[in-house]
XYZ file of C-alpha atoms in Angstrom:
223
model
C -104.566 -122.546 -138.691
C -102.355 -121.916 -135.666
C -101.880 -124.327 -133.408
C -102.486 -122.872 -129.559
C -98.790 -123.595 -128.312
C -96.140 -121.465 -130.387
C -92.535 -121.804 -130.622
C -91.582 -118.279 -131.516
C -88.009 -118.609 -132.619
C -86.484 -114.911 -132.329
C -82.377 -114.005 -133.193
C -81.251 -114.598 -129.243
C -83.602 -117.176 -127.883
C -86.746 -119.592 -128.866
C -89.627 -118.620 -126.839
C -92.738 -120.197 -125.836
C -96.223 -119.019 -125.957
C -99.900 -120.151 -125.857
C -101.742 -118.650 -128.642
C -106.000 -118.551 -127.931
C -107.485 -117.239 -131.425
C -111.081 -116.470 -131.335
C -113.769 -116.245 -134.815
C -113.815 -113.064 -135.999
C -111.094 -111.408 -133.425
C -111.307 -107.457 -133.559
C -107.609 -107.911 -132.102
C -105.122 -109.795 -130.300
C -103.885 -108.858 -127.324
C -100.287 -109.392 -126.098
C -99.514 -110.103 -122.628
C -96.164 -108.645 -121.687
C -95.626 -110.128 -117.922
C -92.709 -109.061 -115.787
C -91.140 -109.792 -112.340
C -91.066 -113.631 -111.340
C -94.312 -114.540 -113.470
C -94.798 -116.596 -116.652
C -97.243 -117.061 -118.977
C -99.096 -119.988 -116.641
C -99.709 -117.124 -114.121
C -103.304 -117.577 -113.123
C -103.757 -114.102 -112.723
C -102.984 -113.645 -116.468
C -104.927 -116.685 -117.418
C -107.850 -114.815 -115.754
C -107.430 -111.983 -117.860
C -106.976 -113.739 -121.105
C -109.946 -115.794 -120.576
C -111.752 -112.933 -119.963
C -110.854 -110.701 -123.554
C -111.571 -113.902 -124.989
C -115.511 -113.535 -124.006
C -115.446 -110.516 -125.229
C -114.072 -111.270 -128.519
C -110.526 -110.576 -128.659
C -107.255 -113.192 -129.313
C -104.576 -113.336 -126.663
C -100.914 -114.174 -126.613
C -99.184 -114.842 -123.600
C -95.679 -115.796 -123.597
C -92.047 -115.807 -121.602
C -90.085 -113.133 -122.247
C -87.145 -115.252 -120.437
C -85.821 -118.545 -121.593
C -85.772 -121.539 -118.847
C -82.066 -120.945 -118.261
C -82.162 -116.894 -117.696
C -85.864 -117.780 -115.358
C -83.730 -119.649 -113.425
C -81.205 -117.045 -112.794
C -83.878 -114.844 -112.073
C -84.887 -116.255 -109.465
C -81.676 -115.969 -107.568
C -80.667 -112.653 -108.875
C -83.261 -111.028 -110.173
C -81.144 -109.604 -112.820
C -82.981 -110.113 -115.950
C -86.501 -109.114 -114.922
C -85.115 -105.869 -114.384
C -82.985 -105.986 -118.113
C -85.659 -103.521 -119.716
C -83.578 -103.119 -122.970
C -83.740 -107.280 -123.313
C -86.862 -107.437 -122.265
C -88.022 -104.830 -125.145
C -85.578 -106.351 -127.840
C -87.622 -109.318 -126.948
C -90.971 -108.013 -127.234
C -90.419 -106.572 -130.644
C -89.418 -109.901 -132.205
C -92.355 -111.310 -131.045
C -94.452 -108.639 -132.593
C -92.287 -108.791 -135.633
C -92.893 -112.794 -135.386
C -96.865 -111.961 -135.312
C -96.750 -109.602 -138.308
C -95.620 -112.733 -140.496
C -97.788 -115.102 -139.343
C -101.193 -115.263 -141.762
C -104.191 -115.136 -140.117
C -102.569 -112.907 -137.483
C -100.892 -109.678 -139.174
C -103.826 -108.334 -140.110
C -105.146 -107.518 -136.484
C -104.599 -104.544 -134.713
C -102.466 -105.637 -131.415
C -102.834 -104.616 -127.735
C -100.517 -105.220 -124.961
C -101.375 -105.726 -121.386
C -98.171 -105.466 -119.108
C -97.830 -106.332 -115.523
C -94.897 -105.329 -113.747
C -91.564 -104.656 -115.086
C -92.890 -105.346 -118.430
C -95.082 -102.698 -118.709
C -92.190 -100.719 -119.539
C -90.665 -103.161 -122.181
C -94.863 -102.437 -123.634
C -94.329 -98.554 -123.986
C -91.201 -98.907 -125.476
C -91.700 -101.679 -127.901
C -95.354 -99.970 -129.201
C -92.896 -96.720 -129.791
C -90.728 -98.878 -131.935
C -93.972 -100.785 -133.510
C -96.470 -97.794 -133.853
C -98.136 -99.242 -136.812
C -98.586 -102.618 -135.202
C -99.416 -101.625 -131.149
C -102.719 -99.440 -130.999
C -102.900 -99.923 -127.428
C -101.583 -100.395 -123.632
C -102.910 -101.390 -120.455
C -100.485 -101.631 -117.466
C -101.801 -103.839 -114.313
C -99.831 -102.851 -111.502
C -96.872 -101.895 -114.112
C -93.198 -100.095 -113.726
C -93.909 -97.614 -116.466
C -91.766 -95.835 -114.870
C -89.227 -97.484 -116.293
C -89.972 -96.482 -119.760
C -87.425 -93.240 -118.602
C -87.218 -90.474 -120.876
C -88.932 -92.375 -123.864
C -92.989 -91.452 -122.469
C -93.453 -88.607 -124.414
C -92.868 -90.341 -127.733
C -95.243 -92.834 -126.887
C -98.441 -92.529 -129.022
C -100.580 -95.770 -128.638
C -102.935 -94.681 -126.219
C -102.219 -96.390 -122.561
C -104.424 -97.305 -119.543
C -102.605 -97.598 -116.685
C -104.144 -99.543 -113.413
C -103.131 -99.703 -109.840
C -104.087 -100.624 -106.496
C -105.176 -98.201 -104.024
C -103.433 -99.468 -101.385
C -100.252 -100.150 -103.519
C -98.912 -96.369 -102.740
C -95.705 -96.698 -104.384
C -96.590 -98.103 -108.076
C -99.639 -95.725 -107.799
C -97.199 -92.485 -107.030
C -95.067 -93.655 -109.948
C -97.864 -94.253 -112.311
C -99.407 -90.650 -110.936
C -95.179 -88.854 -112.324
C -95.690 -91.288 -115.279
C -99.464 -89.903 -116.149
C -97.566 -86.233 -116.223
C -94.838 -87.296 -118.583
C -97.121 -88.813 -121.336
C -98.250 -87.021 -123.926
C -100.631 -89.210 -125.942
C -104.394 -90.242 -124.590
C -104.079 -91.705 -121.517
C -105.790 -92.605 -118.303
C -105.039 -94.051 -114.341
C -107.369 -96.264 -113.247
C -107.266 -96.826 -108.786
C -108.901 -99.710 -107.938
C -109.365 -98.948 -104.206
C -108.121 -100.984 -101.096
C -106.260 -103.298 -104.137
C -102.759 -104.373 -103.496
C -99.964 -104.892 -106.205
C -100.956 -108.553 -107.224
C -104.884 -107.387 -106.902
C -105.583 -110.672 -104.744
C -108.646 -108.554 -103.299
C -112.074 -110.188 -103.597
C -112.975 -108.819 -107.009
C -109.885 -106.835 -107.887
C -108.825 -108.879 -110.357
C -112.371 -108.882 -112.159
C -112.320 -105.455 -111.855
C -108.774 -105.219 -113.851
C -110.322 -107.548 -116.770
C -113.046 -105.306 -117.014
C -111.277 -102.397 -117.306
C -108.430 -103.237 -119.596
C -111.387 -105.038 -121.803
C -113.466 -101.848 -122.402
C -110.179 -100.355 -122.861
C -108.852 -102.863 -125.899
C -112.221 -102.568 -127.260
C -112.617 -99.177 -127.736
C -109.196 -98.792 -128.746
C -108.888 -102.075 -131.453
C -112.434 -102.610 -132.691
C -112.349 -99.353 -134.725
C -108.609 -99.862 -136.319
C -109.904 -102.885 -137.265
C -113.275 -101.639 -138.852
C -111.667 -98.699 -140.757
C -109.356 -101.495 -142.429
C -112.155 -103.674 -143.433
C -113.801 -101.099 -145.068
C -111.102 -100.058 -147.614
């Protein structure tokens, strides 16, 4: 059994994260956070505690070590390094797929920020593994050129009053190819601090993984 706090050793940097297993998990659910947040972000927390009700494992983790968050801070350099930040995400999924207990479930990932774009591009990489995306507020954007190879099916979710993440998600909703929808919360802003906004986001991202990792998961019990 998994203890909740992980040490995920990858080639270029230990990382931490807080595993949260649930009986019976139809998936687990990666959260991929980006610009000036960790994995003790309350808003994520939120989230997570949420999918849990409902049945699914979560993952949240730092994509930066302690010495490049610090940096970050100052420079914002590395929050912004979507090639590292990808390279990072796919160790951790690789780390996941040889952990027992965990590699059989199908994965989701929910990325906020600049890491929504280090999600596309690491469930292009990992198509066997990633079955699907939900972006809170995310630079998908910065996925580039790589959107139409994406496959996983994504669910992307911004504020109505955030106009320039939602005009970028609107270009980015063009680009894709694969099954897709853009959620507007209305009157939100970027971090969803709104009365309800936030609840709103669990909600939608949940029905979302569900639909999306309960049936994988079925169709694999069943052979």
């Amino acid at each position: 059994m998994l203890q909740p706090r992980q040490s995920i050793e990858l080639a270029d940097a230990r990382l931490v994260g807080d595993l949260q297993q649930v009986e019976a998990a139809s998936g687990l659910v990666v959260f991929v956070h980006g610009s000036g947040s960790s994995r003790s972000s309350p808003r994520n927390q939120q989230v997570a505690h949420y999918l849990g009700e409902l049945g699914l494992a979560t993952l949240l983790f730092d994509l930066l070590t302690e010495a490049e968050e610090r940096i970050d801070r100052t420079t914002c350099e590395f929050r912004f390094d979507i090639p590292r930040l990808t390279y990072r995400l796919v160790g951790v999924l690789d780390w996941l797929a040889s952990r027992p207990g965990l590699d059989p479930l199908p994965i989701g990932l929910f990325g906020a920020s600049t890491g929504a774009a280090a999600a596309i591009l690491a469930a292009i990489q990992r198509p066997e593994q990633v079955k699907a995306i939900v972006s809170r507020g995310g630079r998908t954007d910065l996925a580039g050129d790589e959107l139409p190879r994406l496959r996983a099916p994504i669910l992307q979710i911004v504020g109505g009053a955030d106009l320039v993440i939602l005009g970028l998600n609107r270009k980015v909703s063009r680009a894709l190819t694969c099954e897709q929808d853009l959620k507007v919360i209305p009157r939100a802003t970027h971090l969803f601090e709104e009365p309800g906004a936030l609840e709103e986001v669990a909600r939608l991202a949940g029905a979302w993984f569900l639909a999306h990792l309960r049936e994988p998961a079925r169709r694999g019990a069943e052979r």
